[in-house]
Short mmCIF file of C-alpha atoms in Angstrom, two decimals:
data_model
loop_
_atom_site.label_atom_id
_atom_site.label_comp_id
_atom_site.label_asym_id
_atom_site.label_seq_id
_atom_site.Cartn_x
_atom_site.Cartn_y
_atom_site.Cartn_z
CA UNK A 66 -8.36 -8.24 1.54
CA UNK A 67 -9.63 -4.87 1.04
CA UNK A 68 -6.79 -2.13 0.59
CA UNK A 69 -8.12 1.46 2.76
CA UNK A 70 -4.69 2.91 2.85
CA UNK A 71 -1.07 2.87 1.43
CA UNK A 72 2.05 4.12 2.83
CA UNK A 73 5.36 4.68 1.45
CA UNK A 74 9.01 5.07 2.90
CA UNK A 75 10.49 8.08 1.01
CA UNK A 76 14.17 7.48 0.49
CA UNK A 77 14.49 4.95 -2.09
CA UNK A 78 10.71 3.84 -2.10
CA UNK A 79 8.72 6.86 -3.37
CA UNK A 80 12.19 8.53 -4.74
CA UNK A 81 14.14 7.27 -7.04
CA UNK A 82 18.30 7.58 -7.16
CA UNK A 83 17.60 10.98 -8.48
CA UNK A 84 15.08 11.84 -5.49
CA UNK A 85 12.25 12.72 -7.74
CA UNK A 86 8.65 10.64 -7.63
CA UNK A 87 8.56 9.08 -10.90
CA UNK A 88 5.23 9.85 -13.26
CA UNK A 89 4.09 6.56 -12.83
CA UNK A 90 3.85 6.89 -8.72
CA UNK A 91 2.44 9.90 -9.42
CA UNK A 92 -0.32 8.71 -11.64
CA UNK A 93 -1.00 6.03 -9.33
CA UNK A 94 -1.52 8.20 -6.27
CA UNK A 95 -3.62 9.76 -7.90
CA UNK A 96 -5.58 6.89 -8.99
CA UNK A 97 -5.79 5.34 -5.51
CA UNK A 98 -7.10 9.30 -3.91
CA UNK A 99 -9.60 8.96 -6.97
CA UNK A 100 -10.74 5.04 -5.50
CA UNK A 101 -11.19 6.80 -2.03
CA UNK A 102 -7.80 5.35 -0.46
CA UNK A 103 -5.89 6.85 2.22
CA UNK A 104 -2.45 7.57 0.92
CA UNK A 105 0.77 8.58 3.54
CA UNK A 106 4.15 8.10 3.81
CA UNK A 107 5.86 6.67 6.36
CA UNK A 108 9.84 7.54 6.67
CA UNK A 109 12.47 8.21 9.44
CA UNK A 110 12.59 12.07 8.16
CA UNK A 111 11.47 15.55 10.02
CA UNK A 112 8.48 17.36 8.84
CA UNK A 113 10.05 20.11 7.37
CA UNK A 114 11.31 17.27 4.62
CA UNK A 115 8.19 15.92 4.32
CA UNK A 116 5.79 18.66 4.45
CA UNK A 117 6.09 19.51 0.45
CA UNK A 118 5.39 15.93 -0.62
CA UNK A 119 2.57 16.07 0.95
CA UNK A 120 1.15 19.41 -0.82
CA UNK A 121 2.60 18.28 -3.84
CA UNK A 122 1.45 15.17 -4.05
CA UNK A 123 -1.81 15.80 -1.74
CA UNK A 124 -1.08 12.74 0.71
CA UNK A 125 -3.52 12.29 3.31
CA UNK A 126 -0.65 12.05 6.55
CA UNK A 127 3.00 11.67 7.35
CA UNK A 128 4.42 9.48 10.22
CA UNK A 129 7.88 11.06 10.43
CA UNK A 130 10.84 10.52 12.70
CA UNK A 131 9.43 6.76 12.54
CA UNK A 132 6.21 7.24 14.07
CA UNK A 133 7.18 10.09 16.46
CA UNK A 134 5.68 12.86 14.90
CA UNK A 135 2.32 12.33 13.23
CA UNK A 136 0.58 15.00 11.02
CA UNK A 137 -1.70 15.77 7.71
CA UNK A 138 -1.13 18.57 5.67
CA UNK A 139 -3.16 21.40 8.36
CA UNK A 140 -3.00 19.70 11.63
CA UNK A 141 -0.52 17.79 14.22
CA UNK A 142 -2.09 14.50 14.96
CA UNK A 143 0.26 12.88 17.05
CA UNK A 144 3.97 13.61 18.71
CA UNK A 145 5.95 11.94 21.43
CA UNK A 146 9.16 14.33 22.89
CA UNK A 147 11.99 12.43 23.98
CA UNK A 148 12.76 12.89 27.54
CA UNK A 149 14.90 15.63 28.05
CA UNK A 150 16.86 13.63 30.27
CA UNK A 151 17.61 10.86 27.68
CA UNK A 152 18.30 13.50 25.11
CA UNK A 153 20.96 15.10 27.22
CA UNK A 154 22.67 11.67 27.94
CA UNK A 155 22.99 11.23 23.89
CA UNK A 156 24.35 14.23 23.88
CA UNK A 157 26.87 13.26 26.28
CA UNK A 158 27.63 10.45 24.84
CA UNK A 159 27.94 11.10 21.26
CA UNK A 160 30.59 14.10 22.71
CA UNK A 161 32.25 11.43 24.72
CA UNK A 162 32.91 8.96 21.44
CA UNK A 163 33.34 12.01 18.92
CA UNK A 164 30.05 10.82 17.17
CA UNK A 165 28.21 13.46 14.84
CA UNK A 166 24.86 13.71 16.43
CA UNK A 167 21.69 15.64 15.22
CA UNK A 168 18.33 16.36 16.70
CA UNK A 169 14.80 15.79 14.96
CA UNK A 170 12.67 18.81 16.35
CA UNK A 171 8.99 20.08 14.95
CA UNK A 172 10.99 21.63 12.12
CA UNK A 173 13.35 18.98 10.92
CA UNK A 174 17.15 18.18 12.00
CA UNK A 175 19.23 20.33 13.50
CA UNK A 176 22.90 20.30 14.60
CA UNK A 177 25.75 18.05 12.18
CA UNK A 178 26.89 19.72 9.01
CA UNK A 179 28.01 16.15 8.43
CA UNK A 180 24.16 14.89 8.62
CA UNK A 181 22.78 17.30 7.43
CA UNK A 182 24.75 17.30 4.14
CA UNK A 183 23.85 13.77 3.79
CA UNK A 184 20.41 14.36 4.58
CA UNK A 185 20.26 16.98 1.80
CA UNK A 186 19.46 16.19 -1.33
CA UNK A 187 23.50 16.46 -3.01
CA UNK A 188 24.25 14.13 -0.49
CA UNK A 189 21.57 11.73 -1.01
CA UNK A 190 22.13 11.82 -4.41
CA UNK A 191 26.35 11.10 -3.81
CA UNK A 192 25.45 8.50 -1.50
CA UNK A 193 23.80 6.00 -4.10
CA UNK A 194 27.41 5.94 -5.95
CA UNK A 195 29.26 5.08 -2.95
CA UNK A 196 29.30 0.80 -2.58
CA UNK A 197 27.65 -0.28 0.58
CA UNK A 198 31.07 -1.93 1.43
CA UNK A 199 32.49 1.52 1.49
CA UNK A 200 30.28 3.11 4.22
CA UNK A 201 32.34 2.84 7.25
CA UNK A 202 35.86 3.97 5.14
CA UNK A 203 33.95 7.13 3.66
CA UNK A 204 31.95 7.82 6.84
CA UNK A 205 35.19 8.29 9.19
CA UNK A 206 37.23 9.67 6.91
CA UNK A 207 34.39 12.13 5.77
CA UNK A 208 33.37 12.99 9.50
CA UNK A 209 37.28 13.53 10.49
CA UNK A 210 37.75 15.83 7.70
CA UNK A 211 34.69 17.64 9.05
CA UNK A 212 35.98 17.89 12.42
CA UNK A 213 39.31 19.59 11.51
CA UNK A 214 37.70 22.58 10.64
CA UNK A 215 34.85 22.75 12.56
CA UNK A 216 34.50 20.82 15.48
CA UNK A 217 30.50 20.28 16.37
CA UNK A 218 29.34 22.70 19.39
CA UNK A 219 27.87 21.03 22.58
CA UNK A 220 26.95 24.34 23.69
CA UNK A 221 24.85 24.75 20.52
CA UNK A 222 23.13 21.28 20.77
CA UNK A 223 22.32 21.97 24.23
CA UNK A 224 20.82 25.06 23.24
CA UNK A 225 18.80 23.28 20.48
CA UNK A 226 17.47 20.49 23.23
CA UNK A 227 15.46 23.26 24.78
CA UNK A 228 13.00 22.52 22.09
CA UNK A 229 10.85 19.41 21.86
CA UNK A 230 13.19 16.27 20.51
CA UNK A 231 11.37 13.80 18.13
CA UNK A 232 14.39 11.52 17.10
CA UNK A 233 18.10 11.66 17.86
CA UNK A 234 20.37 10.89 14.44
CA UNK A 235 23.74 9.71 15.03
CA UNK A 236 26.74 9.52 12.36
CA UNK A 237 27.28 5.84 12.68
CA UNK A 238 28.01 2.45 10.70
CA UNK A 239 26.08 -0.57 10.98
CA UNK A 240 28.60 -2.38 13.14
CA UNK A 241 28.24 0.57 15.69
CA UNK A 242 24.31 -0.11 16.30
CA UNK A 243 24.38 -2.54 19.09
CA UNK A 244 26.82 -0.56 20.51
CA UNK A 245 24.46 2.06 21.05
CA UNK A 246 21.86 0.07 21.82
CA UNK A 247 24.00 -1.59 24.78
CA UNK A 248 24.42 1.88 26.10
CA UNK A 249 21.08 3.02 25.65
CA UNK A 250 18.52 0.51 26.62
CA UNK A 251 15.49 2.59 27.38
CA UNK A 252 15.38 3.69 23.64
CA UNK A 253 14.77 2.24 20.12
CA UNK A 254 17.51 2.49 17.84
CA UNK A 255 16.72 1.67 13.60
CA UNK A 256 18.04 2.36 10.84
CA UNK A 257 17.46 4.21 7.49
CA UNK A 258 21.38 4.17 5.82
CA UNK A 259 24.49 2.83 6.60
CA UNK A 260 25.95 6.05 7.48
CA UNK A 261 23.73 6.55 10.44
CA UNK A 262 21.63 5.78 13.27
CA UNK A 263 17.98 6.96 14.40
CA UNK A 264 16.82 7.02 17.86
CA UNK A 265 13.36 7.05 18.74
CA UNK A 266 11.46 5.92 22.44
CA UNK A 267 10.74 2.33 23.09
CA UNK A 268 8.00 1.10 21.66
CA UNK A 269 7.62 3.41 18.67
CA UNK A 270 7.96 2.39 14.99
CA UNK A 271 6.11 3.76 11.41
CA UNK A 272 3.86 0.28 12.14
CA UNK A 273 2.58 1.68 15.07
CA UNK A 274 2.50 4.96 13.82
CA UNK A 275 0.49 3.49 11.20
CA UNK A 276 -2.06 1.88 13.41
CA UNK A 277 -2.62 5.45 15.34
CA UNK A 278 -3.74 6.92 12.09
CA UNK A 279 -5.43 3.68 11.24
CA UNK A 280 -7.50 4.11 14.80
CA UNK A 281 -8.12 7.87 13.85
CA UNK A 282 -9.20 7.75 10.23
CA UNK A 283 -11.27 3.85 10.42
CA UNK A 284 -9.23 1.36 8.95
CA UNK A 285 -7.16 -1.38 10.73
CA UNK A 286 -3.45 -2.81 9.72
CA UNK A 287 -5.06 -5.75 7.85
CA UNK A 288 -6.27 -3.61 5.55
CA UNK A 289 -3.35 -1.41 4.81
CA UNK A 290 -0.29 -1.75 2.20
CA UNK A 291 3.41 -0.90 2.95
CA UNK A 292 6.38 -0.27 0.59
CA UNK A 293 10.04 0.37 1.94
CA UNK A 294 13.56 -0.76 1.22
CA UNK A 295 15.50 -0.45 4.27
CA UNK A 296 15.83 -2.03 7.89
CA UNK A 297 13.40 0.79 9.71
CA UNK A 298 10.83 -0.84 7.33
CA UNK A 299 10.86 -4.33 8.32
CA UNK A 300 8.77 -4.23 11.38
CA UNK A 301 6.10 -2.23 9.08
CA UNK A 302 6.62 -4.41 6.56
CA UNK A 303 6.15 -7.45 8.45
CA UNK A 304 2.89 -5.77 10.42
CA UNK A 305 0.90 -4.61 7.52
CA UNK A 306 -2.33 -6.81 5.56
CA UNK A 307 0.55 -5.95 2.71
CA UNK A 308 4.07 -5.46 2.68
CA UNK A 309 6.01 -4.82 -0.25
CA UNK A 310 9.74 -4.88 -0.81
CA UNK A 311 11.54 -2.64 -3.58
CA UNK A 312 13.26 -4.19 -5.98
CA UNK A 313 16.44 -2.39 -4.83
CA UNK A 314 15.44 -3.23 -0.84
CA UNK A 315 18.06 -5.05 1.27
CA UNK A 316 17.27 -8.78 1.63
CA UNK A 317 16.15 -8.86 5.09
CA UNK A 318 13.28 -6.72 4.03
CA UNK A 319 12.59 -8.61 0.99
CA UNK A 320 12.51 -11.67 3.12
CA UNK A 321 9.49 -10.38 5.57
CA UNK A 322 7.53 -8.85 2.74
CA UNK A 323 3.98 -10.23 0.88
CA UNK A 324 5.50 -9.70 -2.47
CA UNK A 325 8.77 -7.74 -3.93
CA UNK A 326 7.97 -5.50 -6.97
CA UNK A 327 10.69 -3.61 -9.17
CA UNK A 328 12.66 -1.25 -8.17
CA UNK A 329 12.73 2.54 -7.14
CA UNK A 330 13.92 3.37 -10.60
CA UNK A 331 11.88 1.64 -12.55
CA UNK A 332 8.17 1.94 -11.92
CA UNK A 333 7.92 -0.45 -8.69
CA UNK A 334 5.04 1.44 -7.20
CA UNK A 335 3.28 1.15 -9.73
CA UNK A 336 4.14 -2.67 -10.89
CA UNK A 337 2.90 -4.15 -7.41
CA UNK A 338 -0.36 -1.55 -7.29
CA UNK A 339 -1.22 -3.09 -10.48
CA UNK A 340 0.15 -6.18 -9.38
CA UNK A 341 -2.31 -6.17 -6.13
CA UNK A 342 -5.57 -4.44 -8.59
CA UNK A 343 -5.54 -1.27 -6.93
CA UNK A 344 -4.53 0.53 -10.38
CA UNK A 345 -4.99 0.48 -13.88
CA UNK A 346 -2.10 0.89 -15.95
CA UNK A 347 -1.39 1.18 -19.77
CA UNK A 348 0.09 -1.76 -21.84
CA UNK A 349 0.96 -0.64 -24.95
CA UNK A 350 -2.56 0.28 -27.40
CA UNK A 351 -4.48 -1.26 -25.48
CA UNK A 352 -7.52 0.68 -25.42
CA UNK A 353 -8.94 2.51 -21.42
CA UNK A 354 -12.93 2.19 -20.61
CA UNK A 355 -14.22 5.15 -18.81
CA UNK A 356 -15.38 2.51 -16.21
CA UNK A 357 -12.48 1.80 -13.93
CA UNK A 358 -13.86 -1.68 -13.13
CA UNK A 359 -13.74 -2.88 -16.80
CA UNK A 360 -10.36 -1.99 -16.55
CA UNK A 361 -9.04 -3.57 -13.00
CA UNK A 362 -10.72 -6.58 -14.60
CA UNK A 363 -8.79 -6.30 -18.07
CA UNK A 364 -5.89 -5.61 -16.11
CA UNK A 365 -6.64 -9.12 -14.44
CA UNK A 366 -6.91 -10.95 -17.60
CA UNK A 367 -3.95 -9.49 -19.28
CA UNK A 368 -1.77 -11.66 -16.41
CA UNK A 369 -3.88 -14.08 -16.53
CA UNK A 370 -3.98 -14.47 -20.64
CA UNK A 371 -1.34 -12.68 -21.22
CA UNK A 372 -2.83 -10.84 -23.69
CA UNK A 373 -6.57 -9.48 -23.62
CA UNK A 374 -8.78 -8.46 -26.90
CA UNK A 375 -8.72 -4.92 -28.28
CA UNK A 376 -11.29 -4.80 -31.56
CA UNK A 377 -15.00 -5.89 -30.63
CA UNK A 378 -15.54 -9.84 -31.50
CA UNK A 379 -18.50 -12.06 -31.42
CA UNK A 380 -17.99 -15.10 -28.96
CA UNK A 381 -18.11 -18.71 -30.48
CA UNK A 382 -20.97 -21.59 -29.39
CA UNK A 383 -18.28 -23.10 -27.10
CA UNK A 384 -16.41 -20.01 -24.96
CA UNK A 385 -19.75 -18.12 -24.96
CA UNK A 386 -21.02 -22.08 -22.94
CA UNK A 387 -18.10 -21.60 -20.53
CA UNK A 388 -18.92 -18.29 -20.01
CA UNK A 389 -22.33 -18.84 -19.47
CA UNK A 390 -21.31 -21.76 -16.94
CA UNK A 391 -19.33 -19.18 -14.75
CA UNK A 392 -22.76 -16.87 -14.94
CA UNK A 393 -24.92 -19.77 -13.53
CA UNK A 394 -22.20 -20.64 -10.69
CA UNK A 395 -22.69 -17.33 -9.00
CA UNK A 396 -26.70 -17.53 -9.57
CA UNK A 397 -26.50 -20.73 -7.70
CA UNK A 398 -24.55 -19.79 -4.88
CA UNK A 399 -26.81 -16.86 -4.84
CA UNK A 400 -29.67 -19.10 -4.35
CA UNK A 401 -27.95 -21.26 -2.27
CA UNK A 402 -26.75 -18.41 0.27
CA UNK A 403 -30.75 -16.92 0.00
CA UNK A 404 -31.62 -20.79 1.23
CA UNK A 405 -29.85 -20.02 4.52
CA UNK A 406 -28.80 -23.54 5.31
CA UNK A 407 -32.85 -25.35 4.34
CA UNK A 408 -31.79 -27.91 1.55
CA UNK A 409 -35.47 -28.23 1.18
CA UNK A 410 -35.41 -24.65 -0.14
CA UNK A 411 -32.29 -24.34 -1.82
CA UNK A 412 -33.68 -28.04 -4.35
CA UNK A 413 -36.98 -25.85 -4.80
CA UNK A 414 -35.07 -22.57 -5.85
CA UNK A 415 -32.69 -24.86 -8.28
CA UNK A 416 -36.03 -26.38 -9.47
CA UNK A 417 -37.32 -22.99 -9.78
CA UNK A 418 -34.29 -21.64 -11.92
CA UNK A 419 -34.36 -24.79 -14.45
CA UNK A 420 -38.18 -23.58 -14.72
CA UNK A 421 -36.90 -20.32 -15.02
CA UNK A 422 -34.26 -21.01 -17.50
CA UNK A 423 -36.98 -23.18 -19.69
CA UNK A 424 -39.34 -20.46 -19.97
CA UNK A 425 -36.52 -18.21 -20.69
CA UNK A 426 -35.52 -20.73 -23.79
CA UNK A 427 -39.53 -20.89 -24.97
CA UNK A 428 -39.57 -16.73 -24.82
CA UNK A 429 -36.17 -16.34 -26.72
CA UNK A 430 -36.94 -18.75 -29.57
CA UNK A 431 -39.87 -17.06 -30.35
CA UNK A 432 -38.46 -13.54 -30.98
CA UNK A 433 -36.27 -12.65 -34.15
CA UNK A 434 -32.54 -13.71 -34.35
CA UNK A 435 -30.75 -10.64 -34.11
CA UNK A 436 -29.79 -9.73 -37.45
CA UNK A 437 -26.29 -9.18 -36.00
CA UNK A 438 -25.09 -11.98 -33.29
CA UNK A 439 -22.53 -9.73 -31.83
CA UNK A 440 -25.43 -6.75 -31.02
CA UNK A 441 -27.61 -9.35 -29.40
CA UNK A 442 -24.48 -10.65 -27.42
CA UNK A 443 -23.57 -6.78 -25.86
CA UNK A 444 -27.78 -6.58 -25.12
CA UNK A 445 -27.70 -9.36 -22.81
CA UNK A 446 -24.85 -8.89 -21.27
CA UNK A 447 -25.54 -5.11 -20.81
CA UNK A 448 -28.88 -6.23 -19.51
CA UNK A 449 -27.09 -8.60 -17.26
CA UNK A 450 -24.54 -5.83 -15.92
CA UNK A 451 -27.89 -3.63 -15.70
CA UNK A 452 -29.65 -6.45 -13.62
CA UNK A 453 -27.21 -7.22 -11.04
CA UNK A 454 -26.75 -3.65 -10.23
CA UNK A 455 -30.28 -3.29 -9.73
CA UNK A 456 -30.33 -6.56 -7.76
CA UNK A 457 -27.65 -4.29 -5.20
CA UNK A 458 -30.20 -1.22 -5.38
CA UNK A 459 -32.74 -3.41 -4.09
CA UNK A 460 -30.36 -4.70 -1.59
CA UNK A 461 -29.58 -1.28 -0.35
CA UNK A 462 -25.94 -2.11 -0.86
CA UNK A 463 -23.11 -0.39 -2.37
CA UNK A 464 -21.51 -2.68 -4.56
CA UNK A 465 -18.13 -0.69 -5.34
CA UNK A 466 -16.29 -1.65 -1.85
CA UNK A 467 -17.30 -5.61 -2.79
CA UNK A 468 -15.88 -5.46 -6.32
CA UNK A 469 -12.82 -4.12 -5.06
CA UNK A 470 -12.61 -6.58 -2.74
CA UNK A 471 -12.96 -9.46 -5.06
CA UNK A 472 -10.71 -7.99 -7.64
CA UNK A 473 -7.55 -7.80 -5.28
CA UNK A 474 -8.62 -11.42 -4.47
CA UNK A 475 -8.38 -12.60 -8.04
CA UNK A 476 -5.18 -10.56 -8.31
CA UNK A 477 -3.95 -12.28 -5.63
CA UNK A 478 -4.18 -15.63 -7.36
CA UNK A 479 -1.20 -14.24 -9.05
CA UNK A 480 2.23 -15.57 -7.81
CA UNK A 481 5.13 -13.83 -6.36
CA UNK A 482 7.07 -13.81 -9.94
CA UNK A 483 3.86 -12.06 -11.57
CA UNK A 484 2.71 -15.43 -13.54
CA UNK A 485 -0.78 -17.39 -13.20
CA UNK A 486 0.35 -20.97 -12.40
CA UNK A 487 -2.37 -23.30 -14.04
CA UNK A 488 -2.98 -26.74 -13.23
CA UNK A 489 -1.16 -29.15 -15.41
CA UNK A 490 -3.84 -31.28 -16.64
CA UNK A 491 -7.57 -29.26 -15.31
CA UNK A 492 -5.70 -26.26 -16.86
CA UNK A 493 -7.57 -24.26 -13.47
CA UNK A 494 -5.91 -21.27 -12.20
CA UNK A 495 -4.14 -22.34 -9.16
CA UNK A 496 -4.00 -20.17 -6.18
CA UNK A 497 -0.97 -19.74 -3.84
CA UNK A 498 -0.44 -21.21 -0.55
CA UNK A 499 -0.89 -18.33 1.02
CA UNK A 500 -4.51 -17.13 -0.98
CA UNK A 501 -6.78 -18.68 1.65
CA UNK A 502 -5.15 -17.04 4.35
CA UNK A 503 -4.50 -13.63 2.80
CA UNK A 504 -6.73 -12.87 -0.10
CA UNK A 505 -9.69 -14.92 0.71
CA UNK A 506 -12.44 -12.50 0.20
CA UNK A 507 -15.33 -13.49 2.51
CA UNK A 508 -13.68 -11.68 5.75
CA UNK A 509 -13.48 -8.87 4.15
CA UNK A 510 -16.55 -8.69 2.60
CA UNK A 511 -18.18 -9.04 5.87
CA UNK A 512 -15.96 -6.15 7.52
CA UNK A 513 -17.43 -3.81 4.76
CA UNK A 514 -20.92 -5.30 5.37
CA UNK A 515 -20.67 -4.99 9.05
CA UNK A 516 -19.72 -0.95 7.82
CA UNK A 517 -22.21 0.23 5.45
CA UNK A 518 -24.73 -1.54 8.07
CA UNK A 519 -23.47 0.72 10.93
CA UNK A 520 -23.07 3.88 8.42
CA UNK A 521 -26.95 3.21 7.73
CA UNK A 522 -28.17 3.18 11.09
CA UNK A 523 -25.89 5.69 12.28
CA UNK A 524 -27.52 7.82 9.38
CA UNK A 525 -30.82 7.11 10.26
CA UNK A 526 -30.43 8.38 13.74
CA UNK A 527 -29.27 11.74 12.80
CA UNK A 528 -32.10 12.30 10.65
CA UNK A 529 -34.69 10.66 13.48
CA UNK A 530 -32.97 13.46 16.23
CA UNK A 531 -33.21 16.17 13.09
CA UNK A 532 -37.24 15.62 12.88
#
């Protein structure tokens, strides 16, 4: 399937335990802007958190607060207040049970020191040395130490509710969720971290937060790729063309996603875009073409081979014959798609191409053997390359879109522990169970047919209503 955007979850997804982006995420984002790919996060955080990631690291959007509050780095695009009503009954209740309660507005949350020093970045930081089996021991004793000193203010978070309320954060553990959710039906309660709770309205989520931005900017949820580590990610995870778990995600997420790369700490952004053919990355000396197609497809045969050549080499009588044999495939099911269905046709254009390919024999053996095999090799291959992009010129297509396509189909031939799996005694690259269904390229290709059909008649009509 064709990739047109890719989202990440910030907190241990596009941070590491340190909360920096590593290089390599960096590098790759800005590979996949280069490619023409949407690139946003997607994370249970305010916009004031969020709005320097996106500067710094020029993403195209943010769905915040977990699809509440929608916006690109100079305009709002979407946001959904919380009733006021419901807001106040939160309030109530988190007075009621002595829970530590914050409120997402436009500018981020507001209200619990306790939140908001776990929000910040000491805390987040402290809170990847505590053991998950600790949470609930350190959360109440952490919140009751609070609370001797400084009691939170209702009067204060009633004062902040006069603003426009995104998401509702409460101090809670895991075991406390369906509690909440028992006493608060009407709303959507996820999580991010074991130490609390976000509320949103029914029926949002980052998925569907995704698909508004995916209705807005032209690409639909088949077409998009997810990373995230946490339970708010699931249902994005899950709803995606592409879902990938971080090596350090929980296993519930890692048990919904397409395929689980490493994790937040070591280059797992990067691993699965590779992984998937949406990047090039470096392997040791191996040498970089300035064309970035050369490389997706050396990237392609270095997990296929598991190695790929790196000094200039003449082929031998037999590979250059199977490589050949791969060549005439394609020409044949170019001929036999140009048929349209008339077997009568399609025998006469076979006929025509062994024709073709005897001429072809008579001209060649009556030129000059190229003094040096491996120049007269690179010619016809060049020529070849040359050829078919002139074949697309005449087509009036763009071929870029189409080799993308088929790439991160080939890629996906690869299985879920990053290995080709070849046939035990054809020695043929098998594909996984799951290729037909989510890598096949044909749908795809169509969908980006179907587009640069409409982009060419919808650019012919502006310039017949300019004359």
């Amino acid at each position: 399937m064709s990739i047109k955007a890719v989202f990440f979850d910030i907190d241990g997804t596009l941070l590491n335990d340190r909360k920096n982006v590593q290089l390599s995420t960096q590098k790759a984002i800005k590979s996949l802007k280069k490619q023409g790919i949407f690139v946003g996060v997607a994370t249970g955080r305010g916009p004031g958190f969020v709005q320097p990631y996106l500067e710094n690291l020029g993403l195209d959007f943010a769905i915040s607060y977990n699809g509440q509050y929608i916006f690109t780095r100079d305009q709002v695009l979407y946001h959904n207040q919380m009733a006021v009503s419901t807001v106040y009954r939160l309030i109530r209740y988190a007075n009621d049970h002595r829970r530590e309660i914050s409120l997402g507005t436009a500018s981020g949350l507001v209200g619990s020191r306790i939140i908001n020093m776990g929000t910040s970045r000491f805390g987040q930081v402290v809170s990847t040395l505590v053991p998950k089996r600790w949470a609930k021991a350190v959360e109440r004793s952490f919140k009751h130490f609070i609370r001797r000193f400084k009691p939170q203010n209702l009067n204060g978070l009633l004062a902040i509710m006069r603003q426009p309320i995104y998401q509702v954060v409460f101090v809670a553990t895991e075991g406390e969720t369906a509690n909440i959710q028992n006493a608060f039906p009407y709303i959507k309660v996820t999580r991010s971290s074991p130490y609390s709770a976000d509320l949103i309205s029914k029926g949002q989520s980052k998925v569907k937060g995704i698909e508004r931005v995916g209705e807005m900017f032209g690409f639909t949820l088949d077409e998009v790729m997810a990373f995230g580590d946490s339970d708010n990610d699931i249902e994005m995870l899950s709803g995606v063309g592409t879902g990938v778990a971080m090596g350090n995600a929980i296993e519930s997420v890692k048990s919904v996603a397409t395929y689980t790369t490493d994790t937040n700490n070591n280059d797992g952004i990067s691993k699965a875009l590779a992984h998937y053919g949406l990047i090039h990355v470096e392997v040791g000396e191996r040498f970089d073409s300035q064309d970035d197609n050369f490389n997706k497809v050396k990237d392609f045969h270095h997990q296929m081979d598991g190695e790929t050549c790196e000094t200039p080499r003449l082929y031998g009588v037999e590979e250059a014959d199977h490589r050949s044999d791969f060549k005439v495939e394609e020409i044949v099911e170019f001929l036999y798609a140009t048929s349209k269905g008339n077997p009568g046709a399609f025998e006469q254009s076979v006929a025509n191409l062994h024709e073709a390919v005897d001429k072809a024999v008579t001209k060649i053996k009556s030129k000059e053997h190229p003094e040096t095999p491996l120049v007269g090799q690179v010619d016809a291959l060049t020529d070849l390359l040359y050829l078919t992009y002139g074949s697309f010129v005449l087509m009036g297509v763009d071929p870029k879109p189409f080799f993308d396509i088929v790439h991160e189909s080939n890629m996906g031939k690869i299985f879920p522990d990053g290995q080709a799996h070849f046939d035990p005694t054809t020695h043929k690259i098998l594909k996984p169970d799951d290729w037909e269904e989510k890598f096949a390229p044909e749908p795809a290709i169509k969908r980006e047919l179907d587009r640069q059909i409409q982009k060419s008649l919808n650019r012919k009509k502006r310039n017949q209503a300019s004359h």
